[in-house]
Amino acid sequence: PPLYATIFVLGICLNAGAGWIFFRVPADSGLVVYLKNMVVADLLMLSSYPFRVASHLGFGDWYLSVIICRYTAVLYYFSMYVGILFIGFISLERYVKVVHHTPTPNTTSSCRSRFSTGARLQLMQSATFARVLALVTWGLLLLCCLPNTVLTSRAATE
């Protein structure tokens, strides 16, 4: 419990600061969109920590364990998976930025280079593509985690 409480307090403070910064910056690049989604995923994960602390300290009755099993555990793992994917998206976007950077407009490129893998990966830097990718990511992971909530919603007993 002390570790959960420490992570919760530090996480809320640091993610609130990051959120305050990132949500003031216009989302005109893919990186900013991915970072904003990382902050949301982290805050969702942190919202499950007080329930874990209360459960480990023995507060509540058996119904607190039911809430943790049905909802907060699913929320925890859902937001963890979302965070992992957005870390991957940020890494891929940075890779594209460094390795497959866009040539200057004055240089000519062949048809082959325009349709190469690097050119397709440059979509990762587009804010519009990043928003669509973020929506698809949240939606698919929600669909994957939803059965855990539904299947554990049978009547609970002590």
PDB file of C-alpha atoms in Angstrom, residues 60-66 158:
ATOM      1  CA  GLY A  60     -14.644  -1.970   2.711  1.00  0.00           C
ATOM      2  CA  ASP A  61     -16.152  -5.380   2.668  1.00  0.00           C
ATOM      3  CA  TRP A  62     -16.303  -8.091   0.053  1.00  0.00           C
ATOM      4  CA  TYR A  63     -18.062  -5.666  -2.298  1.00  0.00           C
ATOM      5  CA  LEU A  64     -14.861  -3.612  -2.630  1.00  0.00           C
ATOM      6  CA  SER A  65     -13.128  -6.717  -3.981  1.00  0.00           C
ATOM      7  CA  VAL A  66     -15.988  -7.138  -6.438  1.00  0.00           C
ATOM      8  CA  GLU A 158     -19.421 -13.337  -0.010  1.00  0.00           C
TER       9      GLU A 158
END
